[in-house]
């Protein structure tokens, strides 16, 4: 794990001060409006086949067309996960797994 030498070198402090060397900033890809389906959609290029609130794509800050990771539903209780550099399998799996840590509003 990343261990800062002092409080000024923490990930939060570095992000707030925009001292981003040796860090990679990633973002969720914003969906686009599809007037045919009257919904926001992402292009998973056939890898994700079912709509789900858990479907997402992560892109590099400097190249929004470079999909670093995508995760989505392909059947009931079945999901697919694709990842690219700079993520490794463990990082991608952890990010994908975190999408299951959401409590439905009906359960509150």
Short mmCIF file of C-alpha atoms in Angstrom, two decimals:
data_model
loop_
_atom_site.label_atom_id
_atom_site.label_comp_id
_atom_site.label_asym_id
_atom_site.label_seq_id
_atom_site.Cartn_x
_atom_site.Cartn_y
_atom_site.Cartn_z
CA UNK A 1 0.00 0.00 0.00
CA UNK A 2 0.93 3.61 -0.46
CA UNK A 3 2.38 5.02 2.78
CA UNK A 4 3.00 8.79 2.80
CA UNK A 5 6.16 10.06 4.48
CA UNK A 6 4.17 12.96 5.96
CA UNK A 7 0.70 14.53 5.77
CA UNK A 8 1.73 16.72 2.83
CA UNK A 9 2.54 13.61 0.79
CA UNK A 10 -0.80 11.82 1.30
CA UNK A 11 -2.89 10.97 -1.77
CA UNK A 12 -5.56 13.48 -0.70
CA UNK A 13 -3.03 16.26 -0.17
CA UNK A 14 -1.28 15.54 -3.47
CA UNK A 15 -4.62 15.60 -5.33
CA UNK A 16 -5.74 18.83 -3.63
CA UNK A 17 -2.41 20.50 -4.50
CA UNK A 18 -2.45 19.00 -8.02
CA UNK A 19 0.95 17.38 -7.40
CA UNK A 20 0.11 14.45 -9.64
CA UNK A 21 3.50 13.09 -10.74
CA UNK A 22 3.53 9.29 -10.50
CA UNK A 23 -0.27 9.30 -10.14
CA UNK A 24 -2.82 8.51 -12.83
CA UNK A 25 -6.20 10.24 -12.74
CA UNK A 26 -9.09 8.12 -14.02
CA UNK A 27 -12.76 9.04 -14.48
CA UNK A 28 -16.07 7.32 -15.05
CA UNK A 29 -16.97 7.68 -18.72
CA UNK A 30 -20.03 9.85 -19.11
CA UNK A 31 -22.91 8.14 -20.94
CA UNK A 32 -24.45 9.79 -23.99
CA UNK A 33 -28.14 10.32 -24.65
CA UNK A 34 -29.73 7.88 -27.10
CA UNK A 35 -32.91 9.37 -28.53
CA UNK A 36 -34.04 5.98 -29.90
CA UNK A 37 -34.10 4.34 -26.46
CA UNK A 38 -34.70 7.60 -24.57
CA UNK A 39 -31.89 6.72 -22.18
CA UNK A 40 -28.23 7.35 -21.46
CA UNK A 41 -25.95 4.65 -22.87
CA UNK A 42 -22.31 3.57 -23.03
CA UNK A 43 -20.81 1.60 -25.92
CA UNK A 44 -19.47 -1.67 -24.51
CA UNK A 45 -18.79 -3.04 -28.01
CA UNK A 46 -20.95 -6.11 -27.38
CA UNK A 47 -19.21 -7.12 -24.12
CA UNK A 48 -22.09 -6.02 -21.85
CA UNK A 49 -25.50 -7.28 -22.91
CA UNK A 50 -27.92 -6.21 -20.17
CA UNK A 51 -28.77 -2.82 -18.75
CA UNK A 52 -27.78 -2.36 -15.12
CA UNK A 53 -26.97 0.48 -12.73
CA UNK A 54 -23.75 -1.45 -12.05
CA UNK A 55 -22.48 -1.07 -15.65
CA UNK A 56 -19.61 1.41 -15.95
CA UNK A 57 -16.49 2.33 -17.89
CA UNK A 58 -13.37 4.04 -16.53
CA UNK A 59 -11.26 6.20 -18.83
CA UNK A 60 -7.91 7.97 -18.61
CA UNK A 61 -8.16 11.69 -17.81
CA UNK A 62 -6.00 12.66 -20.81
CA UNK A 63 -7.66 10.28 -23.27
CA UNK A 64 -11.43 9.81 -22.74
CA UNK A 65 -11.51 7.30 -25.62
CA UNK A 66 -9.03 4.98 -23.87
CA UNK A 67 -11.17 2.64 -21.78
CA UNK A 68 -9.01 1.54 -18.86
CA UNK A 69 -11.72 -0.71 -17.43
CA UNK A 70 -15.29 -1.71 -18.14
CA UNK A 71 -17.66 -3.73 -16.01
CA UNK A 72 -21.19 -4.81 -16.75
CA UNK A 73 -24.00 -7.32 -16.60
CA UNK A 74 -24.21 -10.11 -19.18
CA UNK A 75 -26.91 -12.25 -17.48
CA UNK A 76 -28.74 -12.46 -14.15
CA UNK A 77 -26.01 -12.48 -11.47
CA UNK A 78 -23.28 -12.73 -14.16
CA UNK A 79 -20.92 -9.84 -14.94
CA UNK A 80 -17.94 -9.26 -17.21
CA UNK A 81 -14.84 -7.23 -16.41
CA UNK A 82 -12.25 -6.01 -18.93
CA UNK A 83 -9.18 -4.01 -17.94
CA UNK A 84 -6.13 -2.40 -19.53
CA UNK A 85 -2.94 -0.66 -18.45
CA UNK A 86 -2.38 1.00 -15.99
CA UNK A 87 -4.59 -1.33 -13.92
CA UNK A 88 -3.56 -4.82 -12.90
CA UNK A 89 -6.00 -7.70 -12.37
CA UNK A 90 -6.15 -7.20 -8.59
CA UNK A 91 -6.93 -3.47 -8.92
CA UNK A 92 -9.60 -4.07 -11.57
CA UNK A 93 -11.17 -6.88 -9.54
CA UNK A 94 -11.28 -4.64 -6.45
CA UNK A 95 -12.96 -1.83 -8.38
CA UNK A 96 -15.48 -4.24 -9.90
CA UNK A 97 -16.18 -5.84 -6.54
CA UNK A 98 -16.85 -2.43 -5.00
CA UNK A 99 -19.83 -1.97 -7.34
CA UNK A 100 -21.64 -4.67 -5.36
CA UNK A 101 -21.27 -2.70 -2.11
CA UNK A 102 -24.38 -0.64 -2.67
CA UNK A 103 -27.47 -0.97 -0.52
CA UNK A 104 -30.71 -0.69 -2.53
CA UNK A 105 -32.88 2.22 -1.40
CA UNK A 106 -35.68 -0.24 -0.63
CA UNK A 107 -33.45 -1.89 1.99
CA UNK A 108 -32.94 1.31 3.99
#
